[in-house]
CSV table of N, CA and C in Angstrom, one decimal:
chain,number,residue,atom,x,y,z
L,638,UNK,N,0.8,-1.2,0.0
L,638,UNK,CA,0.0,0.0,0.0
L,638,UNK,C,0.9,1.2,0.0
L,639,UNK,N,0.5,2.3,-0.7
L,639,UNK,CA,1.3,3.4,-0.8
L,639,UNK,C,1.2,4.4,0.4
L,640,UNK,N,1.4,3.9,1.6
L,640,UNK,CA,1.3,4.7,2.8
L,640,UNK,C,2.5,4.4,3.6
L,641,UNK,N,2.9,5.4,4.4
L,641,UNK,CA,4.1,5.3,5.3
L,641,UNK,C,3.8,4.3,6.4
L,642,UNK,N,4.9,3.8,7.0
L,642,UNK,CA,4.7,2.9,8.1
L,642,UNK,C,4.0,3.6,9.3
L,643,UNK,N,3.2,2.8,10.0
L,643,UNK,CA,2.5,3.3,11.2
L,643,UNK,C,1.7,4.6,10.9
L,644,UNK,N,0.9,4.6,9.8
L,644,UNK,CA,0.1,5.7,9.3
L,644,UNK,C,-1.3,5.8,9.9
L,645,UNK,N,-1.8,4.6,10.3
L,645,UNK,CA,-3.2,4.6,10.6
L,645,UNK,C,-3.5,4.0,12.0
L,646,UNK,N,-4.6,4.5,12.6
L,646,UNK,CA,-5.1,4.0,13.9
L,646,UNK,C,-6.0,2.8,13.6
L,647,UNK,N,-6.6,2.7,12.5
L,647,UNK,CA,-7.6,1.6,12.2
L,647,UNK,C,-7.5,1.2,10.7
L,648,UNK,N,-7.5,-0.1,10.5
L,648,UNK,CA,-7.6,-0.6,9.1
L,648,UNK,C,-8.9,-1.5,9.2
L,649,UNK,N,-9.7,-1.4,8.2
L,649,UNK,CA,-11.0,-2.2,8.1
L,649,UNK,C,-11.0,-3.0,6.8
L,650,UNK,N,-11.3,-4.3,6.9
L,650,UNK,CA,-11.5,-5.1,5.8
L,650,UNK,C,-12.8,-5.8,5.9
L,651,UNK,N,-13.6,-5.8,4.8
L,651,UNK,CA,-14.9,-6.4,4.8
L,651,UNK,C,-15.0,-7.3,3.5
L,652,UNK,N,-15.1,-8.6,3.7
L,652,UNK,CA,-15.3,-9.5,2.6
L,652,UNK,C,-14.3,-9.4,1.5
L,653,UNK,N,-13.0,-9.2,1.8
L,653,UNK,CA,-12.0,-9.1,0.8
L,653,UNK,C,-10.9,-10.1,0.9
L,654,UNK,N,-10.7,-10.7,2.1
L,654,UNK,CA,-9.6,-11.6,2.3
L,654,UNK,C,-9.8,-12.9,1.6
L,655,UNK,N,-11.0,-13.2,1.1
L,655,UNK,CA,-11.3,-14.4,0.4
L,655,UNK,C,-10.7,-14.3,-1.0
L,656,UNK,N,-10.5,-13.1,-1.5
L,656,UNK,CA,-9.9,-13.0,-2.9
L,656,UNK,C,-8.5,-12.6,-2.9
L,657,UNK,N,-7.9,-12.3,-1.8
L,657,UNK,CA,-6.5,-11.9,-1.8
L,657,UNK,C,-5.6,-13.1,-2.0
L,658,UNK,N,-4.7,-13.0,-3.0
L,658,UNK,CA,-3.8,-14.2,-3.3
L,658,UNK,C,-2.9,-14.5,-2.2
L,659,UNK,N,-2.2,-13.6,-1.6
L,659,UNK,CA,-1.2,-13.8,-0.6
L,659,UNK,C,-1.7,-13.2,0.7
L,660,UNK,N,-2.4,-13.9,1.5
L,660,UNK,CA,-3.0,-13.5,2.8
L,660,UNK,C,-1.9,-13.0,3.7
L,661,UNK,N,-0.8,-13.7,3.8
L,661,UNK,CA,0.3,-13.4,4.6
L,661,UNK,C,0.9,-12.0,4.3
L,662,UNK,N,1.1,-11.7,3.0
L,662,UNK,CA,1.6,-10.4,2.6
L,662,UNK,C,0.6,-9.3,2.9
L,663,UNK,N,-0.7,-9.6,2.7
L,663,UNK,CA,-1.7,-8.6,3.0
L,663,UNK,C,-1.7,-8.3,4.5
L,664,UNK,N,-1.6,-9.3,5.4
L,664,UNK,CA,-1.5,-9.0,6.8
L,664,UNK,C,-0.3,-8.3,7.2
L,665,UNK,N,0.8,-8.6,6.5
L,665,UNK,CA,2.1,-7.9,6.8
L,665,UNK,C,1.9,-6.4,6.5
L,666,UNK,N,1.2,-6.1,5.4
L,666,UNK,CA,0.9,-4.7,5.0
L,666,UNK,C,0.0,-4.0,6.0
L,667,UNK,N,-1.0,-4.7,6.5
L,667,UNK,CA,-1.9,-4.2,7.5
L,667,UNK,C,-1.1,-3.9,8.8
L,668,UNK,N,-0.2,-4.8,9.2
L,668,UNK,CA,0.6,-4.5,10.4
L,668,UNK,C,1.6,-3.4,10.2
L,669,UNK,N,2.1,-3.3,9.0
L,669,UNK,CA,3.0,-2.2,8.6
L,669,UNK,C,2.4,-0.8,8.7
L,670,UNK,N,1.2,-0.6,8.2
L,670,UNK,CA,0.6,0.7,8.2
L,670,UNK,C,-0.1,1.1,9.5
L,671,UNK,N,-0.4,0.1,10.3
L,671,UNK,CA,-1.0,0.3,11.6
L,671,UNK,C,0.0,0.9,12.6
L,672,UNK,N,-0.4,1.8,13.4
L,672,UNK,CA,0.4,2.3,14.5
L,672,UNK,C,0.3,1.2,15.6
L,673,UNK,N,1.4,1.1,16.4
L,673,UNK,CA,1.3,0.2,17.6
L,673,UNK,C,0.1,0.5,18.4
L,674,UNK,N,-0.7,-0.6,18.7
L,674,UNK,CA,-2.0,-0.4,19.4
L,674,UNK,C,-3.1,-0.1,18.5
L,675,UNK,N,-2.8,0.0,17.2
L,675,UNK,CA,-3.9,0.3,16.2
L,675,UNK,C,-4.7,-1.0,16.0
L,676,UNK,N,-5.9,-0.8,15.5
L,676,UNK,CA,-6.9,-1.9,15.3
L,676,UNK,C,-7.1,-2.3,13.9
L,677,UNK,N,-7.1,-3.6,13.7
L,677,UNK,CA,-7.5,-4.2,12.4
L,677,UNK,C,-8.9,-4.8,12.6
L,678,UNK,N,-9.9,-4.2,12.0
L,678,UNK,CA,-11.3,-4.7,12.2
L,678,UNK,C,-11.7,-5.4,10.9
L,679,UNK,N,-12.4,-6.5,11.1
L,679,UNK,CA,-12.7,-7.4,9.9
L,679,UNK,C,-14.1,-8.0,10.0
L,680,UNK,N,-14.6,-8.2,8.8
L,680,UNK,CA,-15.8,-9.0,8.6
L,680,UNK,C,-15.5,-9.9,7.4
L,681,UNK,N,-15.5,-11.2,7.6
L,681,UNK,CA,-15.1,-12.1,6.5
L,681,UNK,C,-15.9,-13.3,6.5
L,682,UNK,N,-16.1,-14.0,5.4
L,682,UNK,CA,-16.7,-15.3,5.4
L,682,UNK,C,-15.6,-16.4,5.4
L,683,UNK,N,-15.9,-17.5,6.0
L,683,UNK,CA,-14.9,-18.6,6.2
L,683,UNK,C,-15.4,-19.9,5.9
L,684,UNK,N,-14.5,-20.9,5.8
L,684,UNK,CA,-14.9,-22.3,5.6
L,684,UNK,C,-15.9,-22.8,6.7
L,685,UNK,N,-16.8,-23.5,6.2
L,685,UNK,CA,-17.8,-24.1,7.2
L,685,UNK,C,-17.3,-25.4,7.7
L,686,UNK,N,-18.0,-26.0,8.7
L,686,UNK,CA,-17.6,-27.2,9.3
L,686,UNK,C,-18.6,-28.3,8.9
L,687,UNK,N,-18.3,-29.6,9.1
L,687,UNK,CA,-19.2,-30.7,8.9
L,687,UNK,C,-19.5,-31.0,7.4
L,688,UNK,N,-20.7,-31.3,7.1
L,688,UNK,CA,-21.1,-31.7,5.8
L,688,UNK,C,-21.0,-30.6,4.8
L,689,UNK,N,-21.3,-29.4,5.3
L,689,UNK,CA,-21.2,-28.2,4.4
L,689,UNK,C,-19.8,-28.0,3.9
L,690,UNK,N,-18.8,-28.3,4.8
L,690,UNK,CA,-17.4,-28.1,4.5
L,690,UNK,C,-17.0,-28.9,3.3
L,691,UNK,N,-17.5,-30.1,3.2
L,691,UNK,CA,-17.2,-31.0,2.0
L,691,UNK,C,-17.8,-30.3,0.7
L,692,UNK,N,-19.0,-29.8,0.8
L,692,UNK,CA,-19.5,-29.2,-0.4
L,692,UNK,C,-18.8,-27.9,-0.8
L,693,UNK,N,-18.2,-27.2,0.3
L,693,UNK,CA,-17.4,-26.0,0.0
L,693,UNK,C,-16.1,-26.4,-0.8
L,694,UNK,N,-15.5,-27.5,-0.4
L,694,UNK,CA,-14.3,-28.0,-1.0
L,694,UNK,C,-14.6,-28.5,-2.5
L,695,UNK,N,-15.7,-29.1,-2.7
L,695,UNK,CA,-16.1,-29.5,-4.0
L,695,UNK,C,-16.4,-28.3,-4.9
L,696,UNK,N,-17.1,-27.4,-4.4
L,696,UNK,CA,-17.5,-26.2,-5.2
L,696,UNK,C,-16.4,-25.1,-5.3
L,697,UNK,N,-15.4,-25.2,-4.5
L,697,UNK,CA,-14.4,-24.1,-4.5
L,697,UNK,C,-13.8,-23.8,-5.8
L,698,UNK,N,-13.3,-24.7,-6.6
L,698,UNK,CA,-12.7,-24.4,-7.9
L,698,UNK,C,-13.6,-23.6,-8.8
L,699,UNK,N,-14.8,-24.1,-9.0
L,699,UNK,CA,-15.8,-23.4,-9.9
L,699,UNK,C,-16.2,-22.1,-9.3
L,700,UNK,N,-16.4,-22.0,-8.0
L,700,UNK,CA,-16.8,-20.8,-7.3
L,700,UNK,C,-15.7,-19.7,-7.5
L,701,UNK,N,-14.5,-20.1,-7.4
L,701,UNK,CA,-13.3,-19.2,-7.5
L,701,UNK,C,-13.4,-18.6,-8.9
L,702,UNK,N,-13.7,-19.3,-9.9
L,702,UNK,CA,-13.7,-18.9,-11.3
L,702,UNK,C,-14.9,-17.9,-11.5
L,703,UNK,N,-16.1,-18.2,-11.0
L,703,UNK,CA,-17.3,-17.3,-11.3
L,703,UNK,C,-17.5,-16.2,-10.3
L,704,UNK,N,-16.8,-16.3,-9.2
L,704,UNK,CA,-17.1,-15.3,-8.1
L,704,UNK,C,-15.9,-14.3,-7.8
L,705,UNK,N,-15.2,-14.0,-8.9
L,705,UNK,CA,-14.2,-12.9,-8.8
L,705,UNK,C,-13.0,-13.3,-8.0
L,706,UNK,N,-12.6,-14.6,-8.0
L,706,UNK,CA,-11.4,-15.1,-7.3
L,706,UNK,C,-11.7,-15.5,-5.9
L,707,UNK,N,-12.9,-15.5,-5.4
L,707,UNK,CA,-13.2,-15.9,-4.0
L,707,UNK,C,-12.9,-17.3,-3.7
L,708,UNK,N,-12.1,-17.5,-2.6
L,708,UNK,CA,-11.8,-18.8,-2.1
L,708,UNK,C,-12.9,-19.2,-1.1
L,709,UNK,N,-13.9,-20.0,-1.5
L,709,UNK,CA,-15.0,-20.3,-0.7
L,709,UNK,C,-14.6,-21.1,0.6
L,710,UNK,N,-13.5,-21.8,0.5
L,710,UNK,CA,-13.2,-22.7,1.7
L,710,UNK,C,-11.9,-22.2,2.4
L,711,UNK,N,-11.6,-20.9,2.3
L,711,UNK,CA,-10.4,-20.4,3.0
L,711,UNK,C,-10.7,-20.3,4.5
L,712,UNK,N,-9.7,-20.7,5.3
L,712,UNK,CA,-9.8,-20.6,6.7
L,712,UNK,C,-9.1,-19.4,7.3
L,713,UNK,N,-9.7,-18.2,6.9
L,713,UNK,CA,-9.2,-16.9,7.3
L,713,UNK,C,-9.3,-16.7,8.8
L,714,UNK,N,-10.2,-17.4,9.4
L,714,UNK,CA,-10.4,-17.2,10.9
L,714,UNK,C,-9.1,-17.7,11.6
L,715,UNK,N,-8.6,-18.8,11.2
L,715,UNK,CA,-7.4,-19.4,11.8
L,715,UNK,C,-6.2,-18.4,11.6
L,716,UNK,N,-6.1,-17.9,10.4
L,716,UNK,CA,-5.0,-17.0,10.1
L,716,UNK,C,-5.0,-15.8,11.0
L,717,UNK,N,-6.2,-15.2,11.1
L,717,UNK,CA,-6.4,-14.0,11.9
L,717,UNK,C,-6.1,-14.3,13.4
L,718,UNK,N,-6.6,-15.3,13.9
L,718,UNK,CA,-6.5,-15.6,15.3
L,718,UNK,C,-5.1,-16.0,15.8
L,719,UNK,N,-4.3,-16.5,14.9
L,719,UNK,CA,-3.0,-17.0,15.2
L,719,UNK,C,-1.8,-16.1,14.8
L,720,UNK,N,-2.1,-14.9,14.2
L,720,UNK,CA,-1.0,-14.1,13.7
L,720,UNK,C,-0.3,-13.4,14.9
L,721,UNK,N,1.0,-13.6,15.1
L,721,UNK,CA,1.7,-13.0,16.2
L,721,UNK,C,1.9,-11.5,16.2
L,722,UNK,N,1.6,-10.9,15.1
L,722,UNK,CA,1.8,-9.4,15.1
L,722,UNK,C,0.6,-8.7,15.8
L,723,UNK,N,-0.4,-9.5,16.1
L,723,UNK,CA,-1.7,-8.9,16.6
L,723,UNK,C,-2.1,-9.7,17.9
L,724,UNK,N,-2.9,-8.9,18.7
L,724,UNK,CA,-3.6,-9.5,19.8
L,724,UNK,C,-5.0,-9.6,19.4
L,725,UNK,N,-5.7,-10.7,19.7
L,725,UNK,CA,-7.1,-10.9,19.4
L,725,UNK,C,-7.9,-10.2,20.5
L,726,UNK,N,-8.6,-9.1,20.1
L,726,UNK,CA,-9.4,-8.3,21.1
L,726,UNK,C,-10.8,-8.8,21.1
L,727,UNK,N,-11.4,-9.0,19.9
L,727,UNK,CA,-12.8,-9.3,19.8
L,727,UNK,C,-12.9,-10.3,18.6
L,728,UNK,N,-13.8,-11.3,18.8
L,728,UNK,CA,-14.0,-12.3,17.7
L,728,UNK,C,-15.3,-13.0,17.9
L,729,UNK,N,-16.1,-13.0,16.8
L,729,UNK,CA,-17.4,-13.6,16.8
L,729,UNK,C,-17.5,-14.4,15.5
L,730,UNK,N,-17.9,-15.6,15.6
L,730,UNK,CA,-18.3,-16.4,14.4
L,730,UNK,C,-19.8,-16.6,14.4
L,731,UNK,N,-20.4,-16.3,13.2
L,731,UNK,CA,-21.8,-16.3,13.1
L,731,UNK,C,-22.1,-17.5,12.1
L,732,UNK,N,-22.7,-18.5,12.6
L,732,UNK,CA,-23.1,-19.7,11.8
L,732,UNK,C,-24.6,-19.6,11.8
L,733,UNK,N,-25.2,-18.9,10.9
L,733,UNK,CA,-26.7,-18.7,11.0
L,733,UNK,C,-27.2,-18.9,9.6
L,734,UNK,N,-28.2,-19.8,9.4
L,734,UNK,CA,-28.7,-20.0,8.1
L,734,UNK,C,-29.3,-18.8,7.4
L,735,UNK,N,-29.7,-17.8,8.2
L,735,UNK,CA,-30.3,-16.6,7.6
L,735,UNK,C,-29.3,-15.8,6.9
L,736,UNK,N,-28.0,-15.9,7.1
L,736,UNK,CA,-27.0,-15.1,6.5
L,736,UNK,C,-26.5,-15.8,5.2
L,737,UNK,N,-26.8,-17.0,4.9
L,737,UNK,CA,-26.4,-17.6,3.7
L,737,UNK,C,-25.7,-19.0,4.0
L,738,UNK,N,-24.9,-19.4,3.0
L,738,UNK,CA,-24.3,-20.8,3.1
L,738,UNK,C,-22.9,-20.8,3.7
L,739,UNK,N,-22.4,-19.6,4.1
L,739,UNK,CA,-21.1,-19.6,4.6
L,739,UNK,C,-21.1,-18.8,6.0
L,740,UNK,N,-20.3,-19.3,6.9
L,740,UNK,CA,-20.2,-18.6,8.2
L,740,UNK,C,-19.5,-17.3,8.0
L,741,UNK,N,-19.8,-16.3,8.9
L,741,UNK,CA,-19.1,-15.1,8.9
L,741,UNK,C,-18.3,-15.0,10.2
L,742,UNK,N,-17.2,-14.3,10.1
L,742,UNK,CA,-16.4,-13.9,11.3
L,742,UNK,C,-16.3,-12.4,11.3
L,743,UNK,N,-16.4,-11.9,12.5
L,743,UNK,CA,-16.1,-10.4,12.7
L,743,UNK,C,-15.3,-10.2,13.9
L,744,UNK,N,-14.5,-9.2,13.9
L,744,UNK,CA,-13.7,-9.0,15.1
L,744,UNK,C,-12.7,-7.9,15.0
L,745,UNK,N,-11.8,-7.8,16.0
L,745,UNK,CA,-10.8,-6.8,16.0
L,745,UNK,C,-9.5,-7.4,16.5
L,746,UNK,N,-8.4,-7.1,15.8
L,746,UNK,CA,-7.1,-7.5,16.2
L,746,UNK,C,-6.4,-6.1,16.5
L,747,UNK,N,-5.6,-6.2,17.5
L,747,UNK,CA,-4.8,-5.0,17.9
L,747,UNK,C,-3.3,-5.3,17.6
L,748,UNK,N,-2.7,-4.3,16.9
L,748,UNK,CA,-1.3,-4.5,16.5
L,748,UNK,C,-0.4,-4.3,17.7
L,749,UNK,N,0.5,-5.3,17.9
L,749,UNK,CA,1.5,-5.3,19.0
L,749,UNK,C,2.5,-4.2,18.6
L,750,UNK,N,3.1,-3.6,19.6
L,750,UNK,CA,4.2,-2.7,19.3
L,750,UNK,C,5.4,-3.7,19.1
L,751,UNK,N,6.5,-3.2,18.5
L,751,UNK,CA,7.6,-4.1,18.1
L,751,UNK,C,8.2,-4.7,19.3
L,752,UNK,N,8.3,-4.0,20.4
L,752,UNK,CA,9.0,-4.5,21.6
L,752,UNK,C,8.2,-5.6,22.3
L,753,UNK,N,6.9,-5.5,22.3
L,753,UNK,CA,6.0,-6.5,22.9
L,753,UNK,C,6.0,-7.8,22.0
L,754,UNK,N,6.1,-7.6,20.7
L,754,UNK,CA,6.1,-8.7,19.8
L,754,UNK,C,7.5,-9.5,20.0
L,755,UNK,N,8.5,-8.7,20.1
L,755,UNK,CA,9.8,-9.4,20.3
L,755,UNK,C,9.9,-10.1,21.6
L,756,UNK,N,9.3,-9.6,22.6
L,756,UNK,CA,9.3,-10.3,23.9
L,756,UNK,C,8.5,-11.5,23.8
L,757,UNK,N,7.4,-11.5,23.1
L,757,UNK,CA,6.5,-12.7,22.9
L,757,UNK,C,7.3,-13.8,22.2
L,758,UNK,N,8.0,-13.4,21.1
L,758,UNK,CA,8.7,-14.4,20.3
L,758,UNK,C,9.9,-15.0,21.1
L,759,UNK,N,10.5,-14.2,22.0
L,759,UNK,CA,11.6,-14.7,22.8
L,759,UNK,C,11.2,-15.7,23.8
L,760,UNK,N,9.9,-15.5,24.3
L,760,UNK,CA,9.4,-16.5,25.3
L,760,UNK,C,9.1,-17.9,24.7
L,761,UNK,N,9.0,-18.0,23.5
L,761,UNK,CA,8.7,-19.3,22.8
L,761,UNK,C,9.9,-20.1,22.9
């Protein structure tokens, strides 16, 4: 992104991480442009569980082609919840038939400052 490091207090993503080719690079950019303590707020659809999960896997290649590059079965929730650059502040998964055939996740990640991230990595 054409912005200086630590430029923003908040970054918002809504239903876009399913189409991003390199999720790791995108999260790196989010962390780069966020100020320490800044928030990454998201609303994304994710892979379902159980029998629907199987249909998502079967449909994924065709869906990707007709839905603008959307990865129907991407596990974005795991990526967001386990990224060491962020602290999980708020997280809700909505598995509700009224919203459609894919679950939604919404939440907030807070960017660690570099010193707290380094301390966390050293503890491992």
